[in-house]
Amino acid sequence: MPFMRRWAETGSWLLRHEQGKGIGTLMRQAVLAFAVDELGAEVMESGGMVGNQASLAVSRKLGYVPNGYRRHVHADGVGWRDVEMYLLAPGDLVRAPYPVVVTGAAAFRASIGLPS
Ligand SMILES: CC(C)(COP(=O)(O)OP(=O)(O)OC[C@H]1O[C@@H](n2cnc3c(N)ncnc32)[C@H](O)[C@@H]1OP(=O)(O)O)[C@@H](O)C(=O)NCCC(=O)NCCS
């Protein structure tokens, strides 16, 4: 079996007209519950550009704790932006209001080389 870091990173992007309706929160909860329950993730990481209040608010309300900053240099090599980093432990994941029900996990695990 391959070495597993059990470390999950998320990033999400919604069309502008779908933002601010709670969808990003539900999306992240679904992915995190899947990572913990089905893939055995032990640490989950997320980052949001400083000032990206919606992204950072989703992290905070789902139980992440702040984990410092990372500096991202733009592709042109000139500019940069600071990213606020967050970490989440499985037991701190806020799962309300909906349970996440996963189907087909065994087939997915097999497709990426994990034991069933
Ligand atoms: C980031 C993103 C995925 C979040 O999804 P979303 O559906 O818009 O977020 P939600 O509606 O679930 O939650 C947003 C939260 O941010 C809060 N928020 C939004 N703007 C805020 C502001 N200016 N100040 C404080 N809080 C703010 C909202 O109040 C809400 O929290 P609440 O439910 O406790 O009230 C989505 O906005 C998006 O795709 N943005 C553009 C791409 C992007 O920035 N992706 C992240 C890259 S790091």
PDB file of C-alpha atoms and ligand atoms in Angstrom:
ATOM      1  CA  MET A   1       0.000   0.000   0.000  1.00  0.00           C
ATOM      2  CA  PRO A   2       1.360   3.490  -0.815  1.00  0.00           C
ATOM      3  CA  PHE A   3       2.384   5.803   2.019  1.00  0.00           C
ATOM      4  CA  MET A   4      -0.554   7.990   2.936  1.00  0.00           C
ATOM      5  CA  ARG A   5      -0.045  11.479   4.354  1.00  0.00           C
ATOM      6  CA  ARG A   6      -3.699  11.637   5.446  1.00  0.00           C
ATOM      7  CA  TRP A   7      -3.557  15.346   4.710  1.00  0.00           C
ATOM      8  CA  ALA A   8      -6.354  16.982   2.726  1.00  0.00           C
ATOM      9  CA  GLU A   9      -6.326  20.402   1.114  1.00  0.00           C
ATOM     10  CA  THR A  10      -9.401  22.094  -0.276  1.00  0.00           C
ATOM     11  CA  GLY A  11     -10.071  24.935  -2.637  1.00  0.00           C
ATOM     12  CA  SER A  12     -13.430  26.015  -4.030  1.00  0.00           C
ATOM     13  CA  TRP A  13     -14.854  28.396  -6.577  1.00  0.00           C
ATOM     14  CA  LEU A  14     -18.455  29.288  -7.278  1.00  0.00           C
ATOM     15  CA  LEU A  15     -19.947  31.371 -10.061  1.00  0.00           C
ATOM     16  CA  ARG A  16     -20.463  34.889  -8.811  1.00  0.00           C
ATOM     17  CA  HIS A  17     -24.254  34.679  -8.874  1.00  0.00           C
ATOM     18  CA  GLU A  18     -24.138  31.540  -6.696  1.00  0.00           C
ATOM     19  CA  GLN A  19     -21.942  33.068  -4.011  1.00  0.00           C
ATOM     20  CA  GLY A  20     -23.249  34.106  -0.615  1.00  0.00           C
ATOM     21  CA  LYS A  21     -26.097  31.581  -0.502  1.00  0.00           C
ATOM     22  CA  GLY A  22     -24.487  29.030   1.814  1.00  0.00           C
ATOM     23  CA  ILE A  23     -23.448  26.703  -1.016  1.00  0.00           C
ATOM     24  CA  GLY A  24     -19.723  27.084  -0.364  1.00  0.00           C
ATOM     25  CA  THR A  25     -20.197  26.054   3.257  1.00  0.00           C
ATOM     26  CA  LEU A  26     -22.175  22.943   2.327  1.00  0.00           C
ATOM     27  CA  MET A  27     -19.678  22.042  -0.402  1.00  0.00           C
ATOM     28  CA  ARG A  28     -16.744  22.246   1.985  1.00  0.00           C
ATOM     29  CA  GLN A  29     -18.594  20.262   4.678  1.00  0.00           C
ATOM     30  CA  ALA A  30     -19.374  17.510   2.184  1.00  0.00           C
ATOM     31  CA  VAL A  31     -15.785  17.243   0.998  1.00  0.00           C
ATOM     32  CA  LEU A  32     -14.381  17.315   4.529  1.00  0.00           C
ATOM     33  CA  ALA A  33     -16.775  14.682   5.845  1.00  0.00           C
ATOM     34  CA  PHE A  34     -15.876  12.497   2.869  1.00  0.00           C
ATOM     35  CA  ALA A  35     -12.157  13.012   3.484  1.00  0.00           C
ATOM     36  CA  VAL A  36     -12.445  12.131   7.171  1.00  0.00           C
ATOM     37  CA  ASP A  37     -15.003   9.343   7.056  1.00  0.00           C
ATOM     38  CA  GLU A  38     -14.068   7.620   3.810  1.00  0.00           C
ATOM     39  CA  LEU A  39     -10.416   8.472   3.198  1.00  0.00           C
ATOM     40  CA  GLY A  40      -9.130   8.666   6.773  1.00  0.00           C
ATOM     41  CA  ALA A  41      -7.863  12.242   6.572  1.00  0.00           C
ATOM     42  CA  GLU A  42      -6.231  13.375   9.805  1.00  0.00           C
ATOM     43  CA  VAL A  43      -5.381  16.978   8.929  1.00  0.00           C
ATOM     44  CA  MET A  44      -7.246  19.301   6.603  1.00  0.00           C
ATOM     45  CA  GLU A  45      -5.778  22.534   5.325  1.00  0.00           C
ATOM     46  CA  SER A  46      -7.312  25.537   3.653  1.00  0.00           C
ATOM     47  CA  GLY A  47      -6.086  28.963   2.730  1.00  0.00           C
ATOM     48  CA  GLY A  48      -7.759  32.191   1.688  1.00  0.00           C
ATOM     49  CA  MET A  49      -6.278  35.388   0.361  1.00  0.00           C
ATOM     50  CA  VAL A  50      -6.121  38.062   3.038  1.00  0.00           C
ATOM     51  CA  GLY A  51      -9.359  40.001   2.643  1.00  0.00           C
ATOM     52  CA  ASN A  52     -11.307  37.143   1.056  1.00  0.00           C
ATOM     53  CA  GLN A  53     -13.881  37.322   3.828  1.00  0.00           C
ATOM     54  CA  ALA A  54     -16.271  34.717   2.423  1.00  0.00           C
ATOM     55  CA  SER A  55     -13.579  32.056   2.071  1.00  0.00           C
ATOM     56  CA  LEU A  56     -12.083  32.769   5.489  1.00  0.00           C
ATOM     57  CA  ALA A  57     -15.516  32.864   7.134  1.00  0.00           C
ATOM     58  CA  VAL A  58     -16.313  29.401   5.772  1.00  0.00           C
ATOM     59  CA  SER A  59     -13.080  28.036   7.261  1.00  0.00           C
ATOM     60  CA  ARG A  60     -13.700  29.614  10.644  1.00  0.00           C
ATOM     61  CA  LYS A  61     -17.295  28.486  10.949  1.00  0.00           C
ATOM     62  CA  LEU A  62     -16.450  24.885  10.071  1.00  0.00           C
ATOM     63  CA  GLY A  63     -13.987  24.566  12.950  1.00  0.00           C
ATOM     64  CA  TYR A  64     -10.597  25.337  11.412  1.00  0.00           C
ATOM     65  CA  VAL A  65      -7.989  27.125  13.509  1.00  0.00           C
ATOM     66  CA  PRO A  66      -5.586  29.758  12.154  1.00  0.00           C
ATOM     67  CA  ASN A  67      -2.171  28.454  11.108  1.00  0.00           C
ATOM     68  CA  GLY A  68      -0.264  31.527  10.027  1.00  0.00           C
ATOM     69  CA  TYR A  69       0.342  32.975   6.590  1.00  0.00           C
ATOM     70  CA  ARG A  70       1.875  31.923   3.293  1.00  0.00           C
ATOM     71  CA  ARG A  71       3.117  34.312   0.602  1.00  0.00           C
ATOM     72  CA  HIS A  72       2.096  33.515  -2.978  1.00  0.00           C
ATOM     73  CA  VAL A  73       4.126  35.121  -5.722  1.00  0.00           C
ATOM     74  CA  HIS A  74       2.186  35.927  -8.890  1.00  0.00           C
ATOM     75  CA  ALA A  75       2.982  34.046 -12.079  1.00  0.00           C
ATOM     76  CA  ASP A  76       4.729  37.155 -13.454  1.00  0.00           C
ATOM     77  CA  GLY A  77       7.198  36.864 -10.586  1.00  0.00           C
ATOM     78  CA  VAL A  78       6.633  40.471  -9.613  1.00  0.00           C
ATOM     79  CA  GLY A  79       3.614  40.816  -7.357  1.00  0.00           C
ATOM     80  CA  TRP A  80       2.565  38.752  -4.370  1.00  0.00           C
ATOM     81  CA  ARG A  81      -0.433  38.133  -2.095  1.00  0.00           C
ATOM     82  CA  ASP A  82      -0.527  36.850   1.455  1.00  0.00           C
ATOM     83  CA  VAL A  83      -2.743  33.860   2.179  1.00  0.00           C
ATOM     84  CA  GLU A  84      -4.240  33.139   5.593  1.00  0.00           C
ATOM     85  CA  MET A  85      -3.784  29.454   6.354  1.00  0.00           C
ATOM     86  CA  TYR A  86      -6.120  27.299   8.444  1.00  0.00           C
ATOM     87  CA  LEU A  87      -5.967  23.747   9.791  1.00  0.00           C
ATOM     88  CA  LEU A  88      -8.787  21.457  10.841  1.00  0.00           C
ATOM     89  CA  ALA A  89      -8.652  18.311  12.963  1.00  0.00           C
ATOM     90  CA  PRO A  90     -11.309  15.664  12.235  1.00  0.00           C
ATOM     91  CA  GLY A  91     -12.962  16.008  15.647  1.00  0.00           C
ATOM     92  CA  ASP A  92     -13.389  19.751  15.211  1.00  0.00           C
ATOM     93  CA  LEU A  93     -15.336  19.527  11.941  1.00  0.00           C
ATOM     94  CA  VAL A  94     -18.711  21.236  12.268  1.00  0.00           C
ATOM     95  CA  ARG A  95     -21.093  18.918  10.456  1.00  0.00           C
ATOM     96  CA  ALA A  96     -24.455  20.613  11.081  1.00  0.00           C
ATOM     97  CA  PRO A  97     -27.034  20.995   9.700  1.00  0.00           C
ATOM     98  CA  TYR A  98     -26.970  18.016   7.296  1.00  0.00           C
ATOM     99  CA  PRO A  99     -25.425  14.558   7.597  1.00  0.00           C
ATOM    100  CA  VAL A 100     -23.229  13.580   4.656  1.00  0.00           C
ATOM    101  CA  VAL A 101     -24.256  10.285   3.083  1.00  0.00           C
ATOM    102  CA  VAL A 102     -21.650   8.734   0.788  1.00  0.00           C
ATOM    103  CA  THR A 103     -22.335   6.060  -1.798  1.00  0.00           C
ATOM    104  CA  GLY A 104     -19.811   4.399  -4.088  1.00  0.00           C
ATOM    105  CA  ALA A 105     -16.869   5.009  -1.751  1.00  0.00           C
ATOM    106  CA  ALA A 106     -15.441   1.489  -2.129  1.00  0.00           C
ATOM    107  CA  ALA A 107     -15.247   1.842  -5.913  1.00  0.00           C
ATOM    108  CA  PHE A 108     -13.647   5.254  -5.581  1.00  0.00           C
ATOM    109  CA  ARG A 109     -11.090   3.979  -3.077  1.00  0.00           C
ATOM    110  CA  ALA A 110     -10.190   1.147  -5.426  1.00  0.00           C
ATOM    111  CA  SER A 111      -9.845   3.581  -8.349  1.00  0.00           C
ATOM    112  CA  ILE A 112      -7.163   5.554  -6.502  1.00  0.00           C
ATOM    113  CA  GLY A 113      -5.381   2.493  -5.186  1.00  0.00           C
ATOM    114  CA  LEU A 114      -6.621   2.412  -1.598  1.00  0.00           C
ATOM    115  CA  PRO A 115      -7.713  -0.802   0.101  1.00  0.00           C
ATOM    116  CA  SER A 116     -11.478  -1.202   0.456  1.00  0.00           C
TER     117      SER A 116
HETATM  118  C1  LIG B   1     -15.283  31.333  -1.236  1.00  0.00           C
HETATM  119  C2  LIG B   1     -16.598  30.708  -1.678  1.00  0.00           C
HETATM  120  C3  LIG B   1     -16.368  29.296  -2.211  1.00  0.00           C
HETATM  121  C4  LIG B   1     -17.526  30.650  -0.439  1.00  0.00           C
HETATM  122  O1  LIG B   1     -18.775  30.110  -0.842  1.00  0.00           O
HETATM  123  P1  LIG B   1     -20.130  30.908  -0.540  1.00  0.00           P
HETATM  124  O2  LIG B   1     -21.254  30.042  -0.948  1.00  0.00           O
HETATM  125  O3  LIG B   1     -20.056  32.259  -1.163  1.00  0.00           O
HETATM  126  O4  LIG B   1     -20.049  31.058   1.051  1.00  0.00           O
HETATM  127  P2  LIG B   1     -21.258  30.878   2.084  1.00  0.00           P
HETATM  128  O5  LIG B   1     -22.421  31.654   1.606  1.00  0.00           O
HETATM  129  O6  LIG B   1     -21.453  29.435   2.384  1.00  0.00           O
HETATM  130  O7  LIG B   1     -20.623  31.526   3.388  1.00  0.00           O
HETATM  131  C5  LIG B   1     -19.972  32.752   3.306  1.00  0.00           C
HETATM  132  C6  LIG B   1     -19.768  33.296   4.713  1.00  0.00           C
HETATM  133  O8  LIG B   1     -18.905  34.418   4.598  1.00  0.00           O
HETATM  134  C7  LIG B   1     -19.473  35.491   5.289  1.00  0.00           C
HETATM  135  N1  LIG B   1     -19.028  36.715   4.632  1.00  0.00           N
HETATM  136  C8  LIG B   1     -19.142  37.008   3.331  1.00  0.00           C
HETATM  137  N2  LIG B   1     -18.626  38.243   3.118  1.00  0.00           N
HETATM  138  C9  LIG B   1     -18.165  38.684   4.311  1.00  0.00           C
HETATM  139  C10 LIG B   1     -17.534  39.883   4.747  1.00  0.00           C
HETATM  140  N3  LIG B   1     -17.237  40.866   3.892  1.00  0.00           N
HETATM  141  N4  LIG B   1     -17.185  40.000   6.044  1.00  0.00           N
HETATM  142  C11 LIG B   1     -17.453  39.005   6.917  1.00  0.00           C
HETATM  143  N5  LIG B   1     -18.070  37.839   6.563  1.00  0.00           N
HETATM  144  C12 LIG B   1     -18.422  37.704   5.276  1.00  0.00           C
HETATM  145  C13 LIG B   1     -20.956  35.289   5.158  1.00  0.00           C
HETATM  146  O9  LIG B   1     -21.654  36.016   6.153  1.00  0.00           O
HETATM  147  C14 LIG B   1     -21.059  33.786   5.348  1.00  0.00           C
HETATM  148  O10 LIG B   1     -20.999  33.426   6.706  1.00  0.00           O
HETATM  149  P3  LIG B   1     -22.367  33.095   7.532  1.00  0.00           P
HETATM  150  O11 LIG B   1     -23.059  31.976   6.815  1.00  0.00           O
HETATM  151  O12 LIG B   1     -21.862  32.716   8.882  1.00  0.00           O
HETATM  152  O13 LIG B   1     -23.164  34.348   7.518  1.00  0.00           O
HETATM  153  C15 LIG B   1     -17.290  31.568  -2.775  1.00  0.00           C
HETATM  154  O14 LIG B   1     -17.637  32.826  -2.237  1.00  0.00           O
HETATM  155  C16 LIG B   1     -16.421  31.742  -4.009  1.00  0.00           C
HETATM  156  O15 LIG B   1     -16.411  30.894  -4.887  1.00  0.00           O
HETATM  157  N6  LIG B   1     -15.698  32.884  -4.080  1.00  0.00           N
HETATM  158  C17 LIG B   1     -14.853  33.188  -5.244  1.00  0.00           C
HETATM  159  C18 LIG B   1     -13.696  32.217  -5.370  1.00  0.00           C
HETATM  160  C19 LIG B   1     -12.842  32.212  -4.149  1.00  0.00           C
HETATM  161  O16 LIG B   1     -12.518  33.252  -3.583  1.00  0.00           O
HETATM  162  N7  LIG B   1     -12.488  30.985  -3.749  1.00  0.00           N
HETATM  163  C20 LIG B   1     -11.625  30.765  -2.614  1.00  0.00           C
HETATM  164  C21 LIG B   1     -10.214  30.815  -3.058  1.00  0.00           C
HETATM  165  S1  LIG B   1      -9.147  30.746  -1.654  1.00  0.00           S
END
